Coordinates of C-alpha atoms in Angstrom, one line a residue:
Chain A
X1 CA 6.2 -40.3 -7.6
X2 CA 5.5 -43.9 -8.6
X3 CA 7.6 -45.3 -11.4
X4 CA 5.7 -45.5 -14.6
X5 CA 3.6 -42.5 -13.9
X6 CA 3.7 -40.7 -17.2
X7 CA 2.4 -37.4 -15.8
X8 CA 5.0 -35.3 -14.1
X9 CA 3.2 -32.7 -11.9
X10 CA 5.4 -29.7 -11.2
X11 CA 4.4 -27.1 -8.7
X12 CA 5.7 -23.6 -9.1
X13 CA 6.3 -21.4 -6.0
X14 CA 6.5 -17.7 -5.5
X15 CA 7.4 -15.9 -2.3
X16 CA 5.1 -13.2 -0.9
X17 CA 5.8 -10.9 2.1
X18 CA 2.8 -9.7 4.1
X19 CA 2.9 -5.9 4.5
X20 CA 0.6 -3.6 6.5
X21 CA -1.5 -2.9 3.3
X22 CA -2.5 -6.6 3.4
X23 CA -3.8 -6.9 6.9
X24 CA -7.0 -5.9 8.6
X25 CA -8.0 -4.8 12.1
X26 CA -8.6 -8.4 13.0
X27 CA -4.8 -8.6 13.0
X28 CA -4.6 -11.0 10.1
X29 CA -4.4 -10.8 6.3
X30 CA -7.7 -9.6 4.9
X31 CA -9.4 -12.6 3.2
X32 CA -9.4 -11.3 -0.4
X33 CA -5.7 -10.6 -0.4
X34 CA -4.8 -14.3 -0.4
X35 CA -6.5 -14.3 -3.8
X36 CA -4.3 -11.4 -5.0
X37 CA -1.2 -13.4 -3.9
X38 CA -2.5 -16.3 -6.0
X39 CA -2.9 -14.2 -9.0
X40 CA 0.6 -12.8 -8.7
X41 CA 1.9 -16.4 -8.6
X42 CA -0.1 -17.4 -11.8
X43 CA 1.4 -14.3 -13.5
X44 CA 4.9 -15.3 -12.4
X45 CA 4.3 -18.9 -13.5
X46 CA 3.5 -17.6 -17.0
X47 CA 6.5 -15.3 -16.9
X48 CA 8.7 -18.2 -15.8
X49 CA 7.6 -19.9 -19.0
X50 CA 8.4 -16.8 -21.1
X51 CA 4.9 -15.5 -21.4
X52 CA 4.3 -11.8 -20.6
X53 CA 0.6 -11.0 -20.3
X54 CA 0.9 -7.5 -21.8
X55 CA 2.5 -9.0 -24.9
X56 CA -0.1 -11.8 -25.1
X57 CA -2.8 -9.1 -25.2
X58 CA -1.0 -7.0 -27.8
X59 CA 0.4 -9.7 -30.0
X60 CA -2.0 -12.6 -29.6
X61 CA -5.1 -10.6 -28.6
X62 CA -5.9 -12.8 -25.6
X63 CA -6.4 -12.1 -21.9
X64 CA -7.1 -14.4 -19.0
X65 CA -10.2 -13.9 -16.8
X66 CA -11.1 -15.6 -13.5
X67 CA -14.3 -17.7 -13.9
X68 CA -14.6 -19.5 -10.6
X69 CA -12.8 -19.6 -7.3
X70 CA -13.3 -22.1 -4.5
X71 CA -11.1 -21.2 -1.6
X72 CA -10.7 -22.6 1.9
X73 CA -9.2 -20.4 4.6
X74 CA -7.5 -22.7 7.2
X75 CA -5.2 -20.5 9.3
X76 CA -4.5 -16.8 9.1
X77 CA -1.3 -15.2 7.9
X78 CA 0.0 -12.3 10.0
X79 CA 1.8 -9.0 9.3
X80 CA 5.4 -9.6 8.3
X81 CA 4.9 -13.3 7.6
X82 CA 6.8 -14.6 4.6
X83 CA 4.6 -16.9 2.6
X84 CA 5.1 -19.4 -0.2
X85 CA 2.4 -19.4 -2.8
X86 CA 2.1 -22.6 -4.9
X87 CA 0.4 -23.2 -8.2
X88 CA -0.1 -26.3 -10.2
X89 CA -2.2 -27.0 -13.3
X90 CA -5.0 -29.4 -12.5
X91 CA -6.8 -29.5 -15.8
X92 CA -6.0 -27.9 -19.1
X93 CA -9.0 -27.4 -21.4
X94 CA -9.1 -25.9 -24.9
X95 CA -10.1 -22.5 -23.6
X96 CA -9.7 -22.7 -19.9
X97 CA -7.2 -23.8 -17.2
X98 CA -8.0 -25.1 -13.7
X99 CA -5.2 -24.2 -11.2
X100 CA -4.7 -25.8 -7.8
X101 CA -3.1 -23.2 -5.5
X102 CA -1.8 -23.2 -1.9
X103 CA -0.4 -20.7 0.5
X104 CA 2.0 -21.9 3.2
X105 CA 3.9 -20.0 5.9
X106 CA 7.6 -20.1 5.1
X107 CA 8.9 -20.4 8.7
X108 CA 7.0 -23.7 9.6
X109 CA 5.5 -24.8 6.3
X110 CA 2.0 -24.7 7.7
X111 CA -0.8 -24.7 5.0
X112 CA -2.9 -21.5 5.5
X113 CA -5.1 -21.4 2.4
X114 CA -5.9 -23.6 -0.6
X115 CA -8.0 -22.9 -3.7
X116 CA -9.0 -24.2 -7.0
X117 CA -9.3 -21.5 -9.6
X118 CA -10.7 -21.7 -13.1
X119 CA -9.3 -19.2 -15.6
X120 CA -10.8 -18.6 -19.1
X121 CA -8.9 -17.5 -22.1
X122 CA -10.8 -14.6 -23.8
X123 CA -10.4 -12.6 -27.0
X124 CA -9.1 -9.2 -25.8
X125 CA -11.4 -7.5 -28.4
X126 CA -14.7 -9.4 -27.9
X127 CA -14.2 -10.7 -24.4
X128 CA -15.5 -14.1 -25.7
X129 CA -13.9 -17.4 -24.9
X130 CA -11.2 -18.3 -27.4
X131 CA -8.6 -21.2 -27.6
X132 CA -5.5 -20.9 -25.5
X133 CA -2.6 -20.3 -28.0
X134 CA -0.9 -23.6 -28.9
X135 CA 2.6 -22.6 -27.8
X136 CA 1.2 -21.8 -24.3
X137 CA -0.6 -25.2 -24.1
X138 CA 2.5 -27.0 -25.3
X139 CA 4.8 -25.2 -22.8
X140 CA 2.7 -25.3 -19.7
X141 CA 1.3 -28.8 -20.2
X142 CA 4.8 -30.2 -20.1
X143 CA 6.3 -27.9 -17.6
X144 CA 3.6 -27.8 -14.8
Chain B
X1 CA -18.9 34.7 5.7
X2 CA -18.3 38.4 5.5
X3 CA -21.0 40.5 4.0
X4 CA -20.3 41.6 0.5
X5 CA -18.2 38.6 -0.2
X6 CA -19.2 37.8 -3.8
X7 CA -17.6 34.3 -3.8
X8 CA -19.8 31.7 -2.1
X9 CA -17.7 28.7 -1.3
X10 CA -19.7 25.5 -1.1
X11 CA -18.4 22.3 0.3
X12 CA -19.8 19.0 -0.9
X13 CA -19.9 16.1 1.5
X14 CA -20.1 12.3 1.0
X15 CA -20.6 9.7 3.7
X16 CA -18.2 6.8 3.8
X17 CA -18.5 3.8 6.1
X18 CA -15.3 2.0 7.2
X19 CA -15.3 -1.7 6.5
X20 CA -12.8 -4.5 7.4
X21 CA -11.3 -4.1 3.9
X22 CA -10.2 -0.5 4.8
X23 CA -8.4 -1.3 8.1
X24 CA -4.9 -2.7 8.9
X25 CA -3.5 -4.7 11.7
X26 CA -2.6 -1.4 13.5
X27 CA -6.4 -1.4 14.2
X28 CA -7.0 1.8 12.1
X29 CA -7.8 2.7 8.5
X30 CA -4.8 2.0 6.3
X31 CA -3.3 5.3 5.3
X32 CA -3.8 5.1 1.6
X33 CA -7.5 4.3 2.0
X34 CA -8.3 7.9 3.1
X35 CA -7.2 8.9 -0.4
X36 CA -9.6 6.4 -1.9
X37 CA -12.4 8.0 0.1
X38 CA -11.4 11.4 -1.2
X39 CA -11.5 10.2 -4.8
X40 CA -14.9 8.7 -4.3
X41 CA -16.1 12.1 -3.1
X42 CA -14.6 14.0 -6.0
X43 CA -16.4 11.5 -8.3
X44 CA -19.7 12.1 -6.4
X45 CA -19.2 15.9 -6.6
X46 CA -18.9 15.6 -10.4
X47 CA -21.9 13.3 -10.5
X48 CA -23.9 15.7 -8.3
X49 CA -23.3 18.4 -11.0
X50 CA -24.4 16.0 -13.7
X51 CA -21.0 14.8 -15.0
X52 CA -20.4 11.1 -15.3
X53 CA -16.7 10.3 -15.9
X54 CA -17.4 7.3 -18.2
X55 CA -19.4 9.7 -20.4
X56 CA -16.7 12.4 -20.2
X57 CA -14.2 9.9 -21.5
X58 CA -16.4 8.6 -24.4
X59 CA -18.1 11.9 -25.4
X60 CA -15.5 14.6 -24.5
X61 CA -12.3 12.4 -24.7
X62 CA -11.1 13.6 -21.3
X63 CA -10.0 12.0 -18.1
X64 CA -8.8 13.4 -14.8
X65 CA -5.5 12.3 -13.3
X66 CA -4.0 13.0 -9.9
X67 CA -0.9 15.2 -10.2
X68 CA -0.1 16.0 -6.5
X69 CA -1.4 15.1 -3.1
X70 CA -0.4 16.8 0.1
X71 CA -2.1 15.0 3.0
X72 CA -2.0 15.4 6.8
X73 CA -3.0 12.5 9.0
X74 CA -4.3 13.9 12.2
X75 CA -6.2 11.1 14.0
X76 CA -7.1 7.6 12.9
X77 CA -10.5 6.3 11.8
X78 CA -11.5 2.9 13.1
X79 CA -13.4 -0.1 11.8
X80 CA -17.2 0.6 11.6
X81 CA -16.7 4.4 11.8
X82 CA -19.0 6.6 9.7
X83 CA -17.1 9.4 8.1
X84 CA -18.0 12.5 6.2
X85 CA -15.7 13.4 3.4
X86 CA -15.7 17.0 2.3
X87 CA -14.5 18.5 -1.0
X88 CA -14.1 22.1 -2.0
X89 CA -12.6 23.7 -5.1
X90 CA -9.7 25.8 -4.1
X91 CA -8.3 26.9 -7.5
X92 CA -9.7 26.3 -10.9
X93 CA -7.0 26.5 -13.6
X94 CA -7.5 26.1 -17.4
X95 CA -6.4 22.5 -17.3
X96 CA -6.3 21.6 -13.6
X97 CA -8.3 21.8 -10.4
X98 CA -7.0 22.1 -6.9
X99 CA -9.3 20.5 -4.3
X100 CA -9.2 21.0 -0.6
X101 CA -10.5 17.9 1.1
X102 CA -11.3 16.8 4.7
X103 CA -12.4 13.7 6.5
X104 CA -14.3 14.0 9.7
X105 CA -15.8 11.4 12.0
X106 CA -19.6 11.7 11.9
X107 CA -20.3 10.9 15.5
X108 CA -18.3 13.8 17.0
X109 CA -17.3 15.9 14.0
X110 CA -13.6 15.5 14.7
X111 CA -11.2 16.2 11.8
X112 CA -9.1 13.1 11.0
X113 CA -7.4 14.0 7.8
X114 CA -7.0 16.9 5.4
X115 CA -5.5 17.2 2.0
X116 CA -4.9 19.4 -1.0
X117 CA -5.1 17.5 -4.2
X118 CA -4.3 18.7 -7.7
X119 CA -6.0 17.1 -10.6
X120 CA -5.1 17.5 -14.2
X121 CA -7.5 17.3 -17.2
X122 CA -6.0 15.0 -19.8
X123 CA -6.9 14.0 -23.4
X124 CA -8.0 10.4 -23.0
X125 CA -6.1 9.6 -26.3
X126 CA -2.8 11.3 -25.8
X127 CA -2.8 11.6 -22.0
X128 CA -1.5 15.1 -22.5
X129 CA -3.0 18.1 -20.6
X130 CA -6.0 19.6 -22.2
X131 CA -8.5 22.4 -21.2
X132 CA -11.3 21.4 -18.9
X133 CA -14.5 21.5 -21.0
X134 CA -16.3 24.9 -20.6
X135 CA -19.6 23.5 -19.3
X136 CA -17.7 21.8 -16.5
X137 CA -15.8 25.0 -15.6
X138 CA -19.0 27.0 -15.7
X139 CA -21.0 24.5 -13.5
X140 CA -18.4 23.8 -10.8
X141 CA -17.0 27.3 -10.5
X142 CA -20.5 28.6 -9.5
X143 CA -21.5 25.6 -7.5
X144 CA -18.6 24.8 -5.3
Chain C
X1 CA -43.8 -17.3 -3.6
X2 CA -46.1 -20.3 -3.5
X3 CA -49.0 -20.2 -1.1
X4 CA -48.6 -22.3 1.9
X5 CA -44.8 -22.0 1.9
X6 CA -44.0 -21.7 5.5
X7 CA -40.4 -20.6 5.0
X8 CA -40.1 -16.9 4.0
X9 CA -36.7 -16.3 2.5
X10 CA -35.8 -12.7 2.7
X11 CA -32.9 -11.3 0.7
X12 CA -31.2 -8.2 1.9
X13 CA -29.7 -5.8 -0.7
X14 CA -27.0 -3.1 -0.5
X15 CA -26.1 -0.7 -3.3
X16 CA -22.5 -0.4 -4.3
X17 CA -21.0 2.1 -6.7
X18 CA -17.9 1.1 -8.7
X19 CA -15.1 3.7 -8.4
X20 CA -11.7 3.8 -10.1
X21 CA -10.1 2.1 -7.1
X22 CA -12.2 -1.0 -7.9
X23 CA -11.2 -1.5 -11.5
X24 CA -8.2 -2.9 -13.2
X25 CA -6.4 -2.3 -16.5
X26 CA -8.6 -5.0 -18.1
X27 CA -11.3 -2.2 -17.9
X28 CA -13.4 -4.2 -15.4
X29 CA -13.8 -4.6 -11.6
X30 CA -10.8 -6.5 -10.3
X31 CA -12.0 -10.0 -9.4
X32 CA -11.3 -9.9 -5.6
X33 CA -13.3 -6.6 -5.2
X34 CA -16.6 -8.3 -5.8
X35 CA -15.8 -10.2 -2.6
X36 CA -15.3 -7.0 -0.7
X37 CA -18.7 -5.8 -1.9
X38 CA -20.1 -9.0 -0.5
X39 CA -18.5 -8.5 2.9
X40 CA -19.8 -4.9 3.0
X41 CA -23.3 -6.3 2.4
X42 CA -23.0 -9.0 5.2
X43 CA -21.9 -6.2 7.5
X44 CA -24.9 -4.1 6.6
X45 CA -27.2 -7.0 7.0
X46 CA -26.0 -7.4 10.6
X47 CA -26.2 -3.7 11.2
X48 CA -29.8 -3.7 9.7
X49 CA -30.6 -6.2 12.5
X50 CA -29.0 -4.1 15.1
X51 CA -25.7 -5.9 15.4
X52 CA -22.5 -3.8 15.2
X53 CA -19.4 -5.9 14.8
X54 CA -17.2 -3.6 16.9
X55 CA -19.7 -4.0 19.8
X56 CA -20.0 -7.8 19.2
X57 CA -16.2 -8.0 19.6
X58 CA -16.0 -5.9 22.8
X59 CA -19.2 -7.0 24.5
X60 CA -19.7 -10.6 23.3
X61 CA -16.0 -11.4 22.5
X62 CA -16.9 -12.8 19.1
X63 CA -15.7 -12.1 15.6
X64 CA -16.7 -13.6 12.2
X65 CA -14.1 -15.1 9.9
X66 CA -14.5 -16.3 6.3
X67 CA -13.9 -20.1 6.0
X68 CA -14.8 -20.9 2.4
X69 CA -15.8 -19.0 -0.7
X70 CA -17.1 -20.5 -3.9
X71 CA -17.7 -17.7 -6.4
X72 CA -18.7 -17.7 -10.1
X73 CA -17.8 -14.7 -12.2
X74 CA -20.4 -14.5 -14.9
X75 CA -20.1 -11.0 -16.4
X76 CA -17.9 -8.0 -15.6
X77 CA -18.9 -4.8 -13.8
X78 CA -17.5 -1.6 -15.2
X79 CA -16.3 1.7 -13.8
X80 CA -19.2 3.9 -12.6
X81 CA -21.7 1.0 -12.6
X82 CA -24.2 1.0 -9.8
X83 CA -24.6 -2.6 -8.4
X84 CA -27.0 -4.3 -6.1
X85 CA -25.4 -6.8 -3.8
X86 CA -27.8 -9.4 -2.3
X87 CA -27.3 -11.7 0.7
X88 CA -29.5 -14.5 2.0
X89 CA -28.9 -17.0 4.8
X90 CA -28.7 -20.5 3.3
X91 CA -27.8 -22.5 6.4
X92 CA -27.5 -21.5 10.0
X93 CA -25.3 -23.8 12.0
X94 CA -24.4 -23.6 15.7
X95 CA -21.1 -21.9 15.0
X96 CA -21.2 -21.0 11.3
X97 CA -23.5 -19.4 8.7
X98 CA -23.6 -20.1 5.0
X99 CA -24.6 -17.1 2.9
X100 CA -25.8 -17.1 -0.7
X101 CA -24.8 -13.8 -2.3
X102 CA -25.4 -12.2 -5.7
X103 CA -24.2 -9.1 -7.5
X104 CA -26.5 -7.6 -10.2
X105 CA -26.1 -4.5 -12.3
X106 CA -28.8 -2.0 -11.2
X107 CA -29.5 -0.6 -14.7
X108 CA -30.6 -3.8 -16.3
X109 CA -30.8 -6.3 -13.4
X110 CA -28.2 -8.6 -15.0
X111 CA -26.5 -11.1 -12.7
X112 CA -22.8 -10.5 -12.7
X113 CA -21.5 -12.7 -9.9
X114 CA -22.8 -15.3 -7.4
X115 CA -21.2 -16.9 -4.4
X116 CA -21.7 -19.2 -1.5
X117 CA -19.7 -18.0 1.5
X118 CA -19.2 -19.8 4.8
X119 CA -18.5 -17.7 7.9
X120 CA -17.4 -19.1 11.2
X121 CA -18.1 -17.5 14.6
X122 CA -14.8 -17.3 16.6
X123 CA -13.9 -16.3 20.1
X124 CA -12.1 -13.0 19.7
X125 CA -9.5 -14.1 22.3
X126 CA -8.7 -17.6 21.3
X127 CA -9.7 -17.4 17.6
X128 CA -11.4 -20.8 18.2
X129 CA -14.9 -21.6 16.9
X130 CA -17.6 -20.7 19.3
X131 CA -21.4 -20.7 19.2
X132 CA -23.2 -17.8 17.6
X133 CA -24.9 -15.7 20.3
X134 CA -28.5 -16.8 20.7
X135 CA -30.0 -13.3 20.1
X136 CA -28.2 -13.2 16.8
X137 CA -29.4 -16.6 15.8
X138 CA -33.0 -15.7 16.8
X139 CA -33.0 -12.4 15.0
X140 CA -31.4 -13.5 11.7
X141 CA -33.1 -16.9 11.4
X142 CA -36.5 -15.2 11.4
X143 CA -35.5 -12.2 9.4
X144 CA -33.5 -13.6 6.5
Chain D
X1 CA 30.7 11.3 -3.6
X2 CA 33.2 14.1 -3.1
X3 CA 36.0 13.4 -0.6
X4 CA 35.6 15.3 2.6
X5 CA 31.8 15.2 2.4
X6 CA 30.9 14.3 6.0
X7 CA 27.4 13.3 5.2
X8 CA 27.1 10.0 3.4
X9 CA 23.7 9.8 1.8
X10 CA 22.7 6.2 1.0
X11 CA 19.6 5.4 -0.9
X12 CA 18.0 2.0 -0.5
X13 CA 16.1 0.4 -3.4
X14 CA 13.4 -2.3 -3.5
X15 CA 12.0 -3.8 -6.7
X16 CA 8.3 -3.9 -7.2
X17 CA 6.4 -5.6 -10.0
X18 CA 3.1 -4.2 -11.1
X19 CA 0.3 -6.8 -11.1
X20 CA -3.4 -6.5 -12.3
X21 CA -4.4 -5.8 -8.7
X22 CA -2.4 -2.5 -8.8
X23 CA -3.9 -1.1 -12.0
X24 CA -7.2 0.8 -12.7
X25 CA -9.4 1.1 -15.8
X26 CA -7.4 4.1 -16.9
X27 CA -4.8 1.4 -17.8
X28 CA -2.3 2.7 -15.3
X29 CA -1.3 2.0 -11.7
X30 CA -4.0 3.4 -9.4
X31 CA -2.6 6.5 -7.7
X32 CA -2.7 5.3 -4.1
X33 CA -0.8 2.1 -4.9
X34 CA 2.4 4.0 -5.5
X35 CA 2.2 4.9 -1.8
X36 CA 1.8 1.2 -0.9
X37 CA 5.0 0.5 -2.8
X38 CA 6.7 3.2 -0.8
X39 CA 5.6 1.7 2.5
X40 CA 6.8 -1.7 1.4
X41 CA 10.2 -0.2 0.7
X42 CA 10.4 1.6 4.1
X43 CA 9.6 -1.7 5.7
X44 CA 12.4 -3.4 3.7
X45 CA 14.8 -0.6 4.6
X46 CA 14.2 -1.3 8.3
X47 CA 14.4 -5.1 7.8
X48 CA 17.7 -4.5 5.9
X49 CA 19.0 -2.9 9.1
X50 CA 17.8 -5.8 11.2
X51 CA 14.6 -4.2 12.5
X52 CA 11.3 -6.2 12.2
X53 CA 8.3 -4.1 12.9
X54 CA 6.3 -6.9 14.6
X55 CA 9.2 -7.3 17.0
X56 CA 9.5 -3.6 17.5
X57 CA 5.9 -3.5 18.6
X58 CA 6.1 -6.5 20.9
X59 CA 9.5 -5.8 22.4
X60 CA 9.9 -2.1 22.2
X61 CA 6.2 -1.1 22.3
X62 CA 6.6 1.2 19.3
X63 CA 4.8 1.5 16.0
X64 CA 5.4 3.9 13.1
X65 CA 2.5 6.0 11.7
X66 CA 2.3 8.2 8.6
X67 CA 1.8 11.8 9.5
X68 CA 2.2 13.6 6.2
X69 CA 2.6 12.7 2.5
X70 CA 3.5 15.1 -0.3
X71 CA 3.6 13.2 -3.5
X72 CA 4.0 14.2 -7.2
X73 CA 2.8 11.9 -9.9
X74 CA 5.0 12.6 -13.0
X75 CA 4.3 9.6 -15.3
X76 CA 2.2 6.5 -15.0
X77 CA 3.4 3.0 -14.4
X78 CA 1.7 0.3 -16.4
X79 CA 0.7 -3.3 -15.9
X80 CA 3.7 -5.7 -15.8
X81 CA 6.2 -2.9 -15.3
X82 CA 9.1 -3.6 -13.1
X83 CA 9.8 -0.6 -10.8
X84 CA 12.6 0.4 -8.5
X85 CA 11.4 2.2 -5.3
X86 CA 14.0 4.3 -3.6
X87 CA 14.1 5.6 0.0
X88 CA 16.4 8.0 1.7
X89 CA 16.3 9.6 5.1
X90 CA 16.0 13.3 4.7
X91 CA 15.6 14.4 8.4
X92 CA 15.8 12.3 11.5
X93 CA 14.0 14.0 14.4
X94 CA 13.7 12.7 18.0
X95 CA 10.3 11.2 17.4
X96 CA 9.9 11.4 13.6
X97 CA 11.6 10.6 10.3
X98 CA 11.2 12.4 7.0
X99 CA 11.8 10.1 4.1
X100 CA 12.4 11.1 0.5
X101 CA 11.1 8.5 -1.9
X102 CA 11.2 7.9 -5.6
X103 CA 9.7 5.4 -8.0
X104 CA 11.5 4.8 -11.3
X105 CA 10.8 2.4 -14.2
X106 CA 13.5 -0.3 -14.3
X107 CA 13.7 -0.6 -18.1
X108 CA 14.6 3.0 -18.8
X109 CA 15.2 4.5 -15.4
X110 CA 12.5 7.1 -15.9
X111 CA 11.2 8.8 -12.7
X112 CA 7.5 8.2 -12.3
X113 CA 6.7 9.5 -8.9
X114 CA 8.4 11.2 -6.0
X115 CA 7.3 11.9 -2.4
X116 CA 8.3 13.2 0.9
X117 CA 6.8 11.3 3.7
X118 CA 6.9 12.1 7.4
X119 CA 6.6 9.1 9.8
X120 CA 6.0 9.5 13.6
X121 CA 7.1 7.0 16.2
X122 CA 4.2 6.2 18.5
X123 CA 3.9 4.2 21.7
X124 CA 1.9 1.1 20.6
X125 CA -0.2 1.3 23.8
X126 CA -1.1 5.0 24.0
X127 CA -0.6 5.9 20.3
X128 CA 1.2 9.0 21.6
X129 CA 4.5 10.2 20.0
X130 CA 7.5 8.7 21.7
X131 CA 11.3 8.8 21.0
X132 CA 12.7 6.5 18.3
X133 CA 14.7 3.8 20.1
X134 CA 18.4 4.8 20.2
X135 CA 19.6 1.7 18.4
X136 CA 17.4 2.5 15.5
X137 CA 18.5 6.1 15.4
X138 CA 22.2 5.0 15.6
X139 CA 21.8 2.4 12.9
X140 CA 19.8 4.3 10.3
X141 CA 21.5 7.6 10.8
X142 CA 24.8 6.1 9.8
X143 CA 23.5 3.8 7.1
X144 CA 21.0 5.9 5.2

C-alpha cells in the first residue's frame, strides 16, 4: 500500500469446507449458500474482535440485520472444495456497515463470488435502527 | 378396514415439489430435506384442524419439539419430482404424539421414505413437557 | 395500465408458506431463504409456460444459473406467514434474463423484499453461456 | 481402556459452531441441522483417514448414501454454541456401515443429541449396493 496512505485496510479470512448439504443437483454449491458462508465470516470477524452476538443482544440490546446484498457469481464451487471467505469493511456509518466480501477457492486462489453487503444495527426490542455501540465502532474501524 | 373396527385411521397428505434448493450433488434430494417435508406436513395437519402454531404459542403457551426420529430412506426423490407426504397419528400420549409419516412419488405412487417421529408438547416459557391442550387432543384423536 | 400502452407487463405470483425450517433465532425468516422462495417462483413461472427444467436439461442441454442478485430487505417475514412471491421479466437478452422479483405478505399486502436477479443460460455440458432456446424466448417474451 | 481388550474403539470428533443459518424461531438449532453436523463429521472422519469422497466417486465409482437414521434429541443447542460432534463405527458390514454419533456442547460437555446412522455403499453408476473398497474397510476397521 502506498506510503502516506493513512487508511490501513485489513481483510479477514475464514476457511469454509463445502459439504454435500451445500451442493445442488447441478453439481455445484447452491447459490444462496455462498451468502451463508459470508455471514459465518462476518460472525467470525466480530468474534475475532471479541464481540459475541449472543452477548451483544443480551447486554447491549442490539442485533445486526441484512439490509441489502449485491452479489456476483463468477465461477461455481464444488463438493469438497476448501474455500477462503474474505470480509473487509467498506463503509462504517452511524447505524450501518457496508462489507465487501469475496469467496476464493483455496487450491488455486480463483475468485468464485464477490458481494457488497449492507448490515443495519437494530435495537433487539423494537427492531428499529440504532447506533452501533461505540466500542464496536472503535475496534473494527481500526482493525479492518 | 375390518368391519366393526371402531377406530378410523385417517391419513393426511400434503403435496411437496422438489426444487433445486432441496437437491445435492448426488443428483437426489439431500437426506435431511425429507424431514423438512415431513414437518411441513405436520404443520399443515394442525392447520387443517384449525390450529395455528404461532397462536398456540401466544395463547396457550405451548410449542412442539421433535424428540425422536426413526427414518428409512428407500428410494431417492429427484429435482422437479412432485411428492405426496403423508402423516398419521400412531399414538397420542398425554404430553407427546407419535406420528407415522411417508413420502411417495406422485407420478407412480412409489414409497421413497418412511419415518416414525415423536413430538413432545412443551411449555413455551420453561421448555418443560406439558400436557397437550384438551381441544387439540379431542380434535386430532377423532380426525386422524 | 394507461390506454395505448403497447407493452403488457404480466407479473406471475406464487404463494409460499413460512415453516420453522425457514426462520432463524432472530424470530424472522433467515435472509437467504427469501432468495430460495424467489427461485421456486421462477421455476413455477417456467412450468406455467410449459417448460420443465429437468426436460430442458435432457432434451435441450441447457441449464439456468444465477449470475447476479441485488436484493433489498425491507421488512421481515415471520413463522407461519403466507407470502406472495412475484416475478416479472425486466430484460430478455440473447443468453440471459433479468427478473424483477418481490415478496409481499398476503394478509396485508406489505412489501417485504425486492430483488433484481440476472440468470444466464448455460450449456449443460460445457457450462458456457449459450442462447436461450427460441421457443422459450417467444413464449415468455409475450407472456410476462 | 482395559488391557487385553482386543477391540479398540476410537471416537473421532469434529468441532461445529452454530451460526444464525442453523437456528429457527424457537431460538434453538433446527432439528434437521444436527444431522447435517453429523454428516460433516462422517466426511471429516473419512478425510482424516485419507479418503476424499469426490475421489472415491471418480476413481472407485462409489458413493455413500444414508439408509436409516434413528436420532434422539435430548437438549437444544443455541445460536453461537460451540459443539463437538462425535462418530464411532458400530458395525462394519460388507456394503454398509453403522455409525454411532453424538453431539455435545463444548462448554459443559452436555450431551444434546445422539444417533445411530446406517450408510450404504453404492455404485455411483447404478446406485446399487456394492462392497466397500477393501482399503477403506482395512483402514477404518483398525482406526475407529
